[in-house]
PDB file of C-alpha atoms in Angstrom:
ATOM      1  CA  UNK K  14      48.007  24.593  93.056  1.00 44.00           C
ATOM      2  CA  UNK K  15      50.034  21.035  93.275  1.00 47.00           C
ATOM      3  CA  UNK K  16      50.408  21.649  89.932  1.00 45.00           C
ATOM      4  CA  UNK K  17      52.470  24.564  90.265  1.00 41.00           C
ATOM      5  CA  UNK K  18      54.203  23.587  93.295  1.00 46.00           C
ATOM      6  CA  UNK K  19      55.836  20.651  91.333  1.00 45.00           C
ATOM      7  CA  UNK K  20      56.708  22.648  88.343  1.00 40.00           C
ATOM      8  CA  UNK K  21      58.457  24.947  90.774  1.00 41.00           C
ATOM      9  CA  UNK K  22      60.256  22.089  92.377  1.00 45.00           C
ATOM     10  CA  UNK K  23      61.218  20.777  89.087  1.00 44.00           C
ATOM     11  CA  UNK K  24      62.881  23.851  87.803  1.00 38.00           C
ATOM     12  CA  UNK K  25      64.761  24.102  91.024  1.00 43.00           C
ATOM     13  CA  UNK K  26      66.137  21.114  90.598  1.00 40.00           C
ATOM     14  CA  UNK K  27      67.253  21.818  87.305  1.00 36.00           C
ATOM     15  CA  UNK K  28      68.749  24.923  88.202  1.00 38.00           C
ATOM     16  CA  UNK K  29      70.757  23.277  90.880  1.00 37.00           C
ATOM     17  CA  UNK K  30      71.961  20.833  88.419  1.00 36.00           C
ATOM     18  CA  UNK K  31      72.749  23.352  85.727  1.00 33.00           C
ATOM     19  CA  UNK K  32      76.163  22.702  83.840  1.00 32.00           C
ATOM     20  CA  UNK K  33      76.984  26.745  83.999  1.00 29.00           C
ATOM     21  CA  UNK K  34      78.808  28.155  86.031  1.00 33.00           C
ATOM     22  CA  UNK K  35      77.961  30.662  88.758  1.00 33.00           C
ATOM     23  CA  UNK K  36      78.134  34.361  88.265  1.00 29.00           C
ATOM     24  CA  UNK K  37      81.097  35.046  90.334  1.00 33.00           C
ATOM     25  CA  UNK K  38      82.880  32.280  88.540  1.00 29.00           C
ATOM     26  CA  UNK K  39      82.179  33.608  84.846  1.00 28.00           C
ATOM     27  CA  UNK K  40      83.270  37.316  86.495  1.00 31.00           C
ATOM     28  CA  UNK K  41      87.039  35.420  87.418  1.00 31.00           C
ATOM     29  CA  UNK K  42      87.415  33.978  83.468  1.00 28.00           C
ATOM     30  CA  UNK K  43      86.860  37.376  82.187  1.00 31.00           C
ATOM     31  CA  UNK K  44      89.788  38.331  84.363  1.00 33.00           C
ATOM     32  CA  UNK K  45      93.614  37.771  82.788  1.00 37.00           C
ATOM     33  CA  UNK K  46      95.873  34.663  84.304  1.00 36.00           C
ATOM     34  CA  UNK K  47      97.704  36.793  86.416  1.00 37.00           C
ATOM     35  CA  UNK K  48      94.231  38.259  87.881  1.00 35.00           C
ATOM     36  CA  UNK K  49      94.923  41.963  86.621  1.00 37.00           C
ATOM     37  CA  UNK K  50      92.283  42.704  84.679  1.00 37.00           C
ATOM     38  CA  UNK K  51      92.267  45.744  82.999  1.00 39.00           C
ATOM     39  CA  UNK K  52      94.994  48.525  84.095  1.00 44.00           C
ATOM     40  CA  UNK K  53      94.762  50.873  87.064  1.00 42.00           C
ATOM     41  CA  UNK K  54      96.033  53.598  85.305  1.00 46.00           C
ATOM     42  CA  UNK K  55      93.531  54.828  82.637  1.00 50.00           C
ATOM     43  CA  UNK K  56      89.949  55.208  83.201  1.00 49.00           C
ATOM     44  CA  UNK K  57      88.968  54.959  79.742  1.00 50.00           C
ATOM     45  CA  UNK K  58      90.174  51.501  79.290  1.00 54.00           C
ATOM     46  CA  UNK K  59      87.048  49.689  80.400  1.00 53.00           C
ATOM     47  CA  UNK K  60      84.885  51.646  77.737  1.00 49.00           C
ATOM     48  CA  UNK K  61      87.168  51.330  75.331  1.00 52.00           C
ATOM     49  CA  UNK K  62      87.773  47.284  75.419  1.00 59.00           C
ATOM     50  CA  UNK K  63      83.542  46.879  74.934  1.00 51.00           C
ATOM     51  CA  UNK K  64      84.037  49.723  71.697  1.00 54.00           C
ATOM     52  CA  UNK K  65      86.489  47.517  70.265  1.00 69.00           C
ATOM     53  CA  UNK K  66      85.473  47.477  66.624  1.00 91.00           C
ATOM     54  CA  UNK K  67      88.131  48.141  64.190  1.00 96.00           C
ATOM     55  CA  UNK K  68      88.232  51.931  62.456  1.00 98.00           C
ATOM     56  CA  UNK K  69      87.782  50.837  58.535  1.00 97.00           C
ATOM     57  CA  UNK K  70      89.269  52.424  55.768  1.00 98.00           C
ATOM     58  CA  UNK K  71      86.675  55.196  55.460  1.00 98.00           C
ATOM     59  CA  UNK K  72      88.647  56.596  58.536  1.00 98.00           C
ATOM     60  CA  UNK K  73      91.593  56.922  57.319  1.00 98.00           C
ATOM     61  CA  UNK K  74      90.470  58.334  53.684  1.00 98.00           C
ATOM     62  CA  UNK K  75      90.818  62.304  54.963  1.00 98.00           C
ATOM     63  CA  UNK K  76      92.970  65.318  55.037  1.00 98.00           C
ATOM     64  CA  UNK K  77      96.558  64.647  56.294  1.00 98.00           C
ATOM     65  CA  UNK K  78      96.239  67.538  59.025  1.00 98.00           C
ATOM     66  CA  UNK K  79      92.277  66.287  59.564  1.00 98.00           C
ATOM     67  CA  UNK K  80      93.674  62.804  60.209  1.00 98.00           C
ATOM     68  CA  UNK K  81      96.475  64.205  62.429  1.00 98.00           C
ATOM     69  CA  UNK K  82      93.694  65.224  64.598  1.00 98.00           C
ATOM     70  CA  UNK K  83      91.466  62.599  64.128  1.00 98.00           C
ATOM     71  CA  UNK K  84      94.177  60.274  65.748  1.00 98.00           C
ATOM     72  CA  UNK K  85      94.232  62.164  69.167  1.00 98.00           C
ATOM     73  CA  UNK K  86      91.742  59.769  71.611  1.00 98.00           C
ATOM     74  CA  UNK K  87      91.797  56.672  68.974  1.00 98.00           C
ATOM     75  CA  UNK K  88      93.274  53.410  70.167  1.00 98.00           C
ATOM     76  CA  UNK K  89      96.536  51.775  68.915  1.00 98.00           C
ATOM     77  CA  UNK K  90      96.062  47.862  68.925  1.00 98.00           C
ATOM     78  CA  UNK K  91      98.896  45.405  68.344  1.00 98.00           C
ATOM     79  CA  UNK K  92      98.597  41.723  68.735  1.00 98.00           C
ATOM     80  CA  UNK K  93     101.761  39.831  69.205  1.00 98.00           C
ATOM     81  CA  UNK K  94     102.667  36.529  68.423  1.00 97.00           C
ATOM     82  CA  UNK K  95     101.912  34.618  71.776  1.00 96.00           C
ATOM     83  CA  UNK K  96      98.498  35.958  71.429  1.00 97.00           C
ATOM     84  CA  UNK K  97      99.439  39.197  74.003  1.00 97.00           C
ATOM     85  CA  UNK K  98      97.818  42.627  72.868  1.00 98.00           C
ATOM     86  CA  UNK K  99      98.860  45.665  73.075  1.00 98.00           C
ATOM     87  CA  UNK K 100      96.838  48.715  73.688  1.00 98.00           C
ATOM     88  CA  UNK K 101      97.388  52.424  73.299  1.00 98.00           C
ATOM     89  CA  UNK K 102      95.769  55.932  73.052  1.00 98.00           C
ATOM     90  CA  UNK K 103      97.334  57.973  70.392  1.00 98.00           C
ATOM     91  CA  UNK K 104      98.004  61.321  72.262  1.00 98.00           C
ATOM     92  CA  UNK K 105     100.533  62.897  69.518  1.00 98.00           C
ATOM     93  CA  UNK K 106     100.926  63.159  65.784  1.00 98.00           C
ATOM     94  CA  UNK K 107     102.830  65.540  63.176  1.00 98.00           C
ATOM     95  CA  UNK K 108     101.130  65.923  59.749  1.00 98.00           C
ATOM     96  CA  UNK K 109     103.749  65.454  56.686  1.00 98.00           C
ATOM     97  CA  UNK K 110     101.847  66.923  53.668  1.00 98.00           C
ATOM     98  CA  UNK K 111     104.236  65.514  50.981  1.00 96.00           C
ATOM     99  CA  UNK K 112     104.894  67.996  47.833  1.00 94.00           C
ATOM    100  CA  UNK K 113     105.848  71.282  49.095  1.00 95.00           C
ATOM    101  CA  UNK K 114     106.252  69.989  52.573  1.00 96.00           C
ATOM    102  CA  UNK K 115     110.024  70.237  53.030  1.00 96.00           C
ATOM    103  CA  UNK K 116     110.235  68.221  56.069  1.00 96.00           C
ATOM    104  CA  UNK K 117     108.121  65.463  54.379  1.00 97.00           C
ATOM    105  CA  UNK K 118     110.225  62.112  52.738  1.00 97.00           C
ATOM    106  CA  UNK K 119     108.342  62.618  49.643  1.00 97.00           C
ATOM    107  CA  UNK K 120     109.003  66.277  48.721  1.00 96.00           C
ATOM    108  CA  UNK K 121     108.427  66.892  45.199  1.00 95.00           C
ATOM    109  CA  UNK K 122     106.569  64.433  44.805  1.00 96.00           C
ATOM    110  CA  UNK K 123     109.443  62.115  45.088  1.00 94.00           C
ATOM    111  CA  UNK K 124     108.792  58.391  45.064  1.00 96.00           C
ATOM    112  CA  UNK K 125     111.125  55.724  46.157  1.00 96.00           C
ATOM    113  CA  UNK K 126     111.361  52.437  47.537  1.00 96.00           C
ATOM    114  CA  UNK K 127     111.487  53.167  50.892  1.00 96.00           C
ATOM    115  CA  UNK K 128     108.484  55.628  51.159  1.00 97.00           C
ATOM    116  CA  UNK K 129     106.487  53.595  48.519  1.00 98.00           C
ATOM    117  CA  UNK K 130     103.799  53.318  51.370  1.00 98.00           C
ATOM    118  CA  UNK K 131     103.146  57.525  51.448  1.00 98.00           C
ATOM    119  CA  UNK K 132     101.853  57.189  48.192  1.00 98.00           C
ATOM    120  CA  UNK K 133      99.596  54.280  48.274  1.00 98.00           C
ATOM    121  CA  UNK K 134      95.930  54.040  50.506  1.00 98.00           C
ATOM    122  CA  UNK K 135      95.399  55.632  53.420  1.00 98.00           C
ATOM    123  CA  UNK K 136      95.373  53.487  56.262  1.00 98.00           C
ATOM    124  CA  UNK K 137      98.592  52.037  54.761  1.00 98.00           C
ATOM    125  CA  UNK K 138     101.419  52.239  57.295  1.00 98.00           C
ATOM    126  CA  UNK K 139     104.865  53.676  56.794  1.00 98.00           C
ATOM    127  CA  UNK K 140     107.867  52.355  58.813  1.00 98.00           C
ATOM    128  CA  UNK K 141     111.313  53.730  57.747  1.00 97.00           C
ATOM    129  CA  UNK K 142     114.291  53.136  59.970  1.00 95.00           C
ATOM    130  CA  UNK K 143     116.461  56.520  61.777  1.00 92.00           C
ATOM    131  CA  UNK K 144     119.991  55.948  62.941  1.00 87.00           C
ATOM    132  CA  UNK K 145     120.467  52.655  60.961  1.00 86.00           C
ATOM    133  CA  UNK K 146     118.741  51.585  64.261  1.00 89.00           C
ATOM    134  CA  UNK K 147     115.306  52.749  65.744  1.00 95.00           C
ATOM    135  CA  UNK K 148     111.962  52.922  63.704  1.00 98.00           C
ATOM    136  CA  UNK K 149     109.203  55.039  63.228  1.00 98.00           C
ATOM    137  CA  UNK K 150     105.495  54.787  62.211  1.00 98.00           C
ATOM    138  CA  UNK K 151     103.666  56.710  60.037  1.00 98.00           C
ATOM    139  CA  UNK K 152     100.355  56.545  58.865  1.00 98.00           C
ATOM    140  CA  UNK K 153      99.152  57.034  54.877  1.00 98.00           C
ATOM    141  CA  UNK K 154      96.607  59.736  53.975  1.00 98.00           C
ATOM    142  CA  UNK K 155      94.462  61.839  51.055  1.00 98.00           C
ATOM    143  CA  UNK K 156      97.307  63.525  49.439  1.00 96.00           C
ATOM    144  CA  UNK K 157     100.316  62.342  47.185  1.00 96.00           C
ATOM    145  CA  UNK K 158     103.027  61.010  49.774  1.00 98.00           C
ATOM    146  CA  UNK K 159     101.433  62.693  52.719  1.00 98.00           C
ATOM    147  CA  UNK K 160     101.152  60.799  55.912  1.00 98.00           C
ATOM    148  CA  UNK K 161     100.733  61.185  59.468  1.00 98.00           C
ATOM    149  CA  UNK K 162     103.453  60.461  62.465  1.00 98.00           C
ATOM    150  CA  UNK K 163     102.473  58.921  65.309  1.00 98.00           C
ATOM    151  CA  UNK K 164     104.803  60.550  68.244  1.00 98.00           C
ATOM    152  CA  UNK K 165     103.086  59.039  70.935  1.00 98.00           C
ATOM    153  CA  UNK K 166     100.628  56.736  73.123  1.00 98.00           C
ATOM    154  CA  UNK K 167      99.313  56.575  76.442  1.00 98.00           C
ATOM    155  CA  UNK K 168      99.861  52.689  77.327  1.00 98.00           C
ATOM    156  CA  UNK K 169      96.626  50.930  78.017  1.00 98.00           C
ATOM    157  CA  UNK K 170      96.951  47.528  78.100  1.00 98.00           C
ATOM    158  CA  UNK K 171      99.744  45.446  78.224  1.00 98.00           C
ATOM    159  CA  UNK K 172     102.400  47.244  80.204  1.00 97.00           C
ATOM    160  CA  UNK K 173     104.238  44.421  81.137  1.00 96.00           C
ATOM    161  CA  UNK K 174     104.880  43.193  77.784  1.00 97.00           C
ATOM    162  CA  UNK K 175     106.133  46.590  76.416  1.00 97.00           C
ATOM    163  CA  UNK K 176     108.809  47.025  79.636  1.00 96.00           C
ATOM    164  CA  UNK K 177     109.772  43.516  78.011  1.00 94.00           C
ATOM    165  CA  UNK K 178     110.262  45.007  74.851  1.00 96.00           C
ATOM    166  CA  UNK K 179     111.595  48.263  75.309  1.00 94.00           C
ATOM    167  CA  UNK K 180     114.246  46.556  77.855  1.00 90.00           C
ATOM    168  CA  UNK K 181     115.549  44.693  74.879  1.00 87.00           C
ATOM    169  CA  UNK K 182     116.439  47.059  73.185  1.00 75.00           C
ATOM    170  CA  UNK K 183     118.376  48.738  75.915  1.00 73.00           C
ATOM    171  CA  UNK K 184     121.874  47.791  76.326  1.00 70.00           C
ATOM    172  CA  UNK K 185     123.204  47.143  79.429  1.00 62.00           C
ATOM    173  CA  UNK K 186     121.240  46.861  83.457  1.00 65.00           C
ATOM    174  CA  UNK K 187     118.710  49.714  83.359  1.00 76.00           C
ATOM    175  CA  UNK K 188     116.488  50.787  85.881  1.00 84.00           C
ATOM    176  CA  UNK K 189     112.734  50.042  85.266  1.00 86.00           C
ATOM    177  CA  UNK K 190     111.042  51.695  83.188  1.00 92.00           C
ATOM    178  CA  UNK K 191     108.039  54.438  83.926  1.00 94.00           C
ATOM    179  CA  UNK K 192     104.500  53.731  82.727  1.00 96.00           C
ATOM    180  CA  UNK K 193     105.191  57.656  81.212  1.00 95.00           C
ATOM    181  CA  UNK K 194     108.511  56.283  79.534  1.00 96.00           C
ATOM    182  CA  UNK K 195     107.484  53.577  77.346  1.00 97.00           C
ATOM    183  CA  UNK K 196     105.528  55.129  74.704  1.00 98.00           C
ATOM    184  CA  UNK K 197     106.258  58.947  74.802  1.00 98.00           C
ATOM    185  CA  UNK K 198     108.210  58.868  71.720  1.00 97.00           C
ATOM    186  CA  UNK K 199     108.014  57.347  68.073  1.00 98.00           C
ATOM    187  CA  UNK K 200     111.030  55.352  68.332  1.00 97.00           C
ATOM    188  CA  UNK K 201     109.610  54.227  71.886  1.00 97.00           C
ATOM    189  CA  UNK K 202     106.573  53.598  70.138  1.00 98.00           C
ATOM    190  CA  UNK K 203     108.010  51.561  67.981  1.00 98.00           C
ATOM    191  CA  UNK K 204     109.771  49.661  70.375  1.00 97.00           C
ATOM    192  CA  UNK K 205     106.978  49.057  73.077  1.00 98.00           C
ATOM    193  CA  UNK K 206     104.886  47.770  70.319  1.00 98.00           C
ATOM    194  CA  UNK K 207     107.215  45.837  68.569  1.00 97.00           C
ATOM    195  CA  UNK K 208     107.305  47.315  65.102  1.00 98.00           C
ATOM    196  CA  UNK K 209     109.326  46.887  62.589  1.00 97.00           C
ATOM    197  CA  UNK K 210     110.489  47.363  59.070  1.00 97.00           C
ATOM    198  CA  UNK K 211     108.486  44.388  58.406  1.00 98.00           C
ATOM    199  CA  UNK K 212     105.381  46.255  59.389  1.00 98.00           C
ATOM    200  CA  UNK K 213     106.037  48.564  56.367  1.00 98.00           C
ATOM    201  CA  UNK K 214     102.775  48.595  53.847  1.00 98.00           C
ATOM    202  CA  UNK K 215     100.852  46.562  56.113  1.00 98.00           C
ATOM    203  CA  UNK K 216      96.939  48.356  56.053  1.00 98.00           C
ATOM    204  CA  UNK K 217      95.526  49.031  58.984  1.00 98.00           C
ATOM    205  CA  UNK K 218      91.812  48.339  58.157  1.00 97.00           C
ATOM    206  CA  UNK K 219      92.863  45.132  57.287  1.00 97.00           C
ATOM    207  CA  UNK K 220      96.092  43.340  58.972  1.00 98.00           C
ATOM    208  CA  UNK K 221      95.815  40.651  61.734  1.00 97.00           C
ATOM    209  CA  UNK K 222      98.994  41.916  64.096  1.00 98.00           C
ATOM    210  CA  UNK K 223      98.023  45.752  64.164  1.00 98.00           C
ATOM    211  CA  UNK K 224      94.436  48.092  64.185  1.00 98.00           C
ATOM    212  CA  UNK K 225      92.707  50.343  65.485  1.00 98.00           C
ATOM    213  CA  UNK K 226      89.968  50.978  67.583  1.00 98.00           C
ATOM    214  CA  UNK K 227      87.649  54.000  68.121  1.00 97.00           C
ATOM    215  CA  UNK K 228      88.378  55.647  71.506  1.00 96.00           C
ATOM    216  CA  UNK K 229      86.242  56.983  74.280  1.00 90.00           C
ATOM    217  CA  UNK K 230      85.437  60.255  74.778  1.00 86.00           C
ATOM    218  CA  UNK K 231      87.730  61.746  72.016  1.00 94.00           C
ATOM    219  CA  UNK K 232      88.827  65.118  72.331  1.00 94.00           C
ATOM    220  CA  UNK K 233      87.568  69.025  70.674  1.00 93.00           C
ATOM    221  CA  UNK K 234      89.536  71.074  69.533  1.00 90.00           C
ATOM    222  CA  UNK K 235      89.933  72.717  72.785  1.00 92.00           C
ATOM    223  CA  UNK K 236      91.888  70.140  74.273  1.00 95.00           C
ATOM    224  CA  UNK K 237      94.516  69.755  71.218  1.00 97.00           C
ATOM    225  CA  UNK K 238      97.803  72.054  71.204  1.00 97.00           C
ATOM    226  CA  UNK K 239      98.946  72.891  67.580  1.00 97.00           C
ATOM    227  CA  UNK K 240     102.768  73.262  67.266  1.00 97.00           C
ATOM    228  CA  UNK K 241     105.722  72.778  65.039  1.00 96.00           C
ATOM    229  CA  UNK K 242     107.487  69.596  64.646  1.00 97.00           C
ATOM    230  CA  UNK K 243     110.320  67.736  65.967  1.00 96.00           C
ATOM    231  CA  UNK K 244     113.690  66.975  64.591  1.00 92.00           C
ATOM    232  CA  UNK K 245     113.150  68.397  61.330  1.00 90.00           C
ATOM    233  CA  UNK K 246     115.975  70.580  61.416  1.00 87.00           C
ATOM    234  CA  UNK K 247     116.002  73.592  59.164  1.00 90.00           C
ATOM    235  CA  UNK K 248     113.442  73.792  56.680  1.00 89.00           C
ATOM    236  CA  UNK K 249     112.660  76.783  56.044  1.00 90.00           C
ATOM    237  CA  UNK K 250     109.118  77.932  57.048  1.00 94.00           C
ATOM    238  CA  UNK K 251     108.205  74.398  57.581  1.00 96.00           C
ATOM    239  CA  UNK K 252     110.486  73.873  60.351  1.00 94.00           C
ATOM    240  CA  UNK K 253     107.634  76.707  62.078  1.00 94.00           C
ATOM    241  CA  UNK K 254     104.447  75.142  60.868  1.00 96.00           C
ATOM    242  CA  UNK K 255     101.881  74.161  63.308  1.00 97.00           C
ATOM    243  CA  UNK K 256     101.801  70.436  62.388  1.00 98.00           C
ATOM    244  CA  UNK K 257     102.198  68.813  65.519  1.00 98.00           C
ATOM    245  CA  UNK K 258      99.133  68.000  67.667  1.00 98.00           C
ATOM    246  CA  UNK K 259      99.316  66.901  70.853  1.00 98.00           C
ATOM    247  CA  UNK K 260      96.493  66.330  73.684  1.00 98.00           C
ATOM    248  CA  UNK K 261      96.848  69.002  76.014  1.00 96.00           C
ATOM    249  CA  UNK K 262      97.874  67.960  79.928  1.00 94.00           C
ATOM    250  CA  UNK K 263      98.397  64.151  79.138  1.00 97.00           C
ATOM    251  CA  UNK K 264     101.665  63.110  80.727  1.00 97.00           C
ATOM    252  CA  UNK K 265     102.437  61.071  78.267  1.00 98.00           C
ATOM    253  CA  UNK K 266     102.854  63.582  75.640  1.00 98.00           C
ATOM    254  CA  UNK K 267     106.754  63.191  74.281  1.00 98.00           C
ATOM    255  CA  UNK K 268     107.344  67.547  74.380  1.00 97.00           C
ATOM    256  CA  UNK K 269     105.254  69.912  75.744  1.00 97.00           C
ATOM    257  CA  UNK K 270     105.500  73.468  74.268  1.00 96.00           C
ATOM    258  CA  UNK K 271     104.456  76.085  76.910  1.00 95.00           C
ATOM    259  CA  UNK K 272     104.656  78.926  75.451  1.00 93.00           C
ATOM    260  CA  UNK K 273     102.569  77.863  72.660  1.00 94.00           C
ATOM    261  CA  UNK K 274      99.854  76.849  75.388  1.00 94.00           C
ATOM    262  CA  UNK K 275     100.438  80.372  77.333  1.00 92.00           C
ATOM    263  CA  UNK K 276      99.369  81.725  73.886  1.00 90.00           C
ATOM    264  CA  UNK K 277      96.472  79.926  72.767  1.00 87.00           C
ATOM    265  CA  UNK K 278      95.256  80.043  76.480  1.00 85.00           C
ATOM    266  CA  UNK K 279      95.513  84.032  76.338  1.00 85.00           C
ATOM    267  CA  UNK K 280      93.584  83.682  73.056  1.00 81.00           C
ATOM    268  CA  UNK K 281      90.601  82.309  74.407  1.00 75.00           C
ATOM    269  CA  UNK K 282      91.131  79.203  72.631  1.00 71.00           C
ATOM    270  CA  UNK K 283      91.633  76.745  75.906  1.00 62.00           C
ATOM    271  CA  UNK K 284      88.753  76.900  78.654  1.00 52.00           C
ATOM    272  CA  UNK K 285      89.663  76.946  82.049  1.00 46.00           C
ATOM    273  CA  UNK K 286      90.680  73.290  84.055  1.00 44.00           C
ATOM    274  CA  UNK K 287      91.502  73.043  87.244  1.00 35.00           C
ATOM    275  CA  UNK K 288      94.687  72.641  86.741  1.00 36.00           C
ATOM    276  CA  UNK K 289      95.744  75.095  84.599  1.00 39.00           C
ATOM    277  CA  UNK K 290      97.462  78.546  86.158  1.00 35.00           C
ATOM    278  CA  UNK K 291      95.688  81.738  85.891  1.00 29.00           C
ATOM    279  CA  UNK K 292      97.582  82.558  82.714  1.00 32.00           C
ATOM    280  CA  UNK K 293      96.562  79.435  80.476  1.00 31.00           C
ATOM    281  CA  UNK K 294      92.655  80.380  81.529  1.00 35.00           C
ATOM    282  CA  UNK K 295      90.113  81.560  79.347  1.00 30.00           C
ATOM    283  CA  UNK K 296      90.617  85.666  78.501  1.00 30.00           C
ATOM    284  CA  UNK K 297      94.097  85.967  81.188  1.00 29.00           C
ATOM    285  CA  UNK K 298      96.905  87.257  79.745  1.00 23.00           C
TER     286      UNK K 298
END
């Protein structure tokens, strides 16, 4: 019994003069400079930062309407270059099919320099410039020149650095802007995350400055609205084409169409939440 009795003392006193640090200590480093660790906001960010493994190129090899979908719940990453990331949920797309698709940039088949990136691997991203000013990100697919908008995210992570961002690009003193306002848009998008033309071609399964991540608890198909595009001006029957998804009730969607929800909610196709109206539940018309 001595024995043990000194063994026991010696491993106290190695334990008291252990290098580590204490518990509560290692919790504080995990914690950002400013002591804000991860965002108040969204309650799928703590789940999300431990599945943080990047979606590979497999993911991206589908469908252009299947990876329309497949985007709703998955996690925008962009890494800027003080070392700041980014994070977003993707919570709108529109699917541009190519070919026929007279909204798409590659119609016919077309092939230029600027949409060179619709026609090479999917994952391969797509950044053409509106107004001679804003940008927009798409997303390559399966399918000659078809690729996939994305419209808008939910901010996760980084908040802060994307009010910096968006504000400079905003002339003149502005007000603040919302957590709901940074993102809810694809030129806001752009903006928040600070993309660029020079983000055009860059693959997503590969490049160092931008990813993705799988998200947590992704959506079914009850929870997506299908609707037509925006700002594609008159084309035809393609300007009424169901090829905008959208997660249904997240705020941070850029345009909600109600009457589209009154309708698939009348059609059985949305369950009842609580808090939808009596109209958008399951079998009410």
């Amino acid at each position: 019994m001595p024995r043990k009795r000194k063994l026991l003392a010696q491993l106290s006193a190695l334990q008291s003069n252990s290098s580590f640090p204490p518990l509560n200590a290692l919790e504080k480093l995990s914690c950002t400079p400013d002591g804000d660790s991860s965002p108040k906001n969204s309650k799928y960010f703590a789940t999300e930062k431990k599945n943080s493994s990047r979606l590979e190129a497999d993911f991206f090899n589908q469908p252009c309407i299947s990876l329309a979908k497949s985007f709703l719940g998955q996690i925008l990453v962009r890494k800027l270059p003080d070392g700041r990331e980014l994070w977003g949920r993707i919570v709108e797309t529109e699917a541009y099919l190519g070919g026929e698709d007279e909204a798409s940039h590659s119609k016919g088949g077309k092939q230029t320099l600027r949409n060179a990136a619709m026609f090479m691997a999917p994952g391969t991203l797509y950044v053409y410039q509106i107004y001679g000013i804003y940008f927009c990100v798409n997303v390559s697919s399966q399918g000659e020149g078809a690729a996939v908008l994305l419209r808008s995210l939910e901010p996760l992570e980084g908040l802060e650095a994307m009010r910096e961002l968006r504000s400079a690009s905003r002339k003149g003193p502005r007000k603040p802007l919302k957590d709901g306002q940074l993102c809810n848009g694809p030129s806001k998008l752009c903006q928040a995350f600070g993309i660029d033309k020079a983000f055009d071609q860059r693959d997503l399964a590969e490049d160092a400055a931008i990813w993705m991540v799988p998200g947590h608890d992704l959506p079914g198909e009850q929870d997506v609205v299908a609707t037509t595009r925006i700002g594609i001006g008159n084309r035809g029957e393609w300007s009424q084409k169901p090829l905008r998804f959208y997660l249904r009730g997240n705020k941070f969607v850029s345009v909600v169409d109600k009457k589209m929800e009154r309708e698939m909610g009348a059609s059985g196709h949305f369950s009842c939440a609580p808090h939808d109206s009596l109209e958008l539940c399951e079998g009410s018309s």
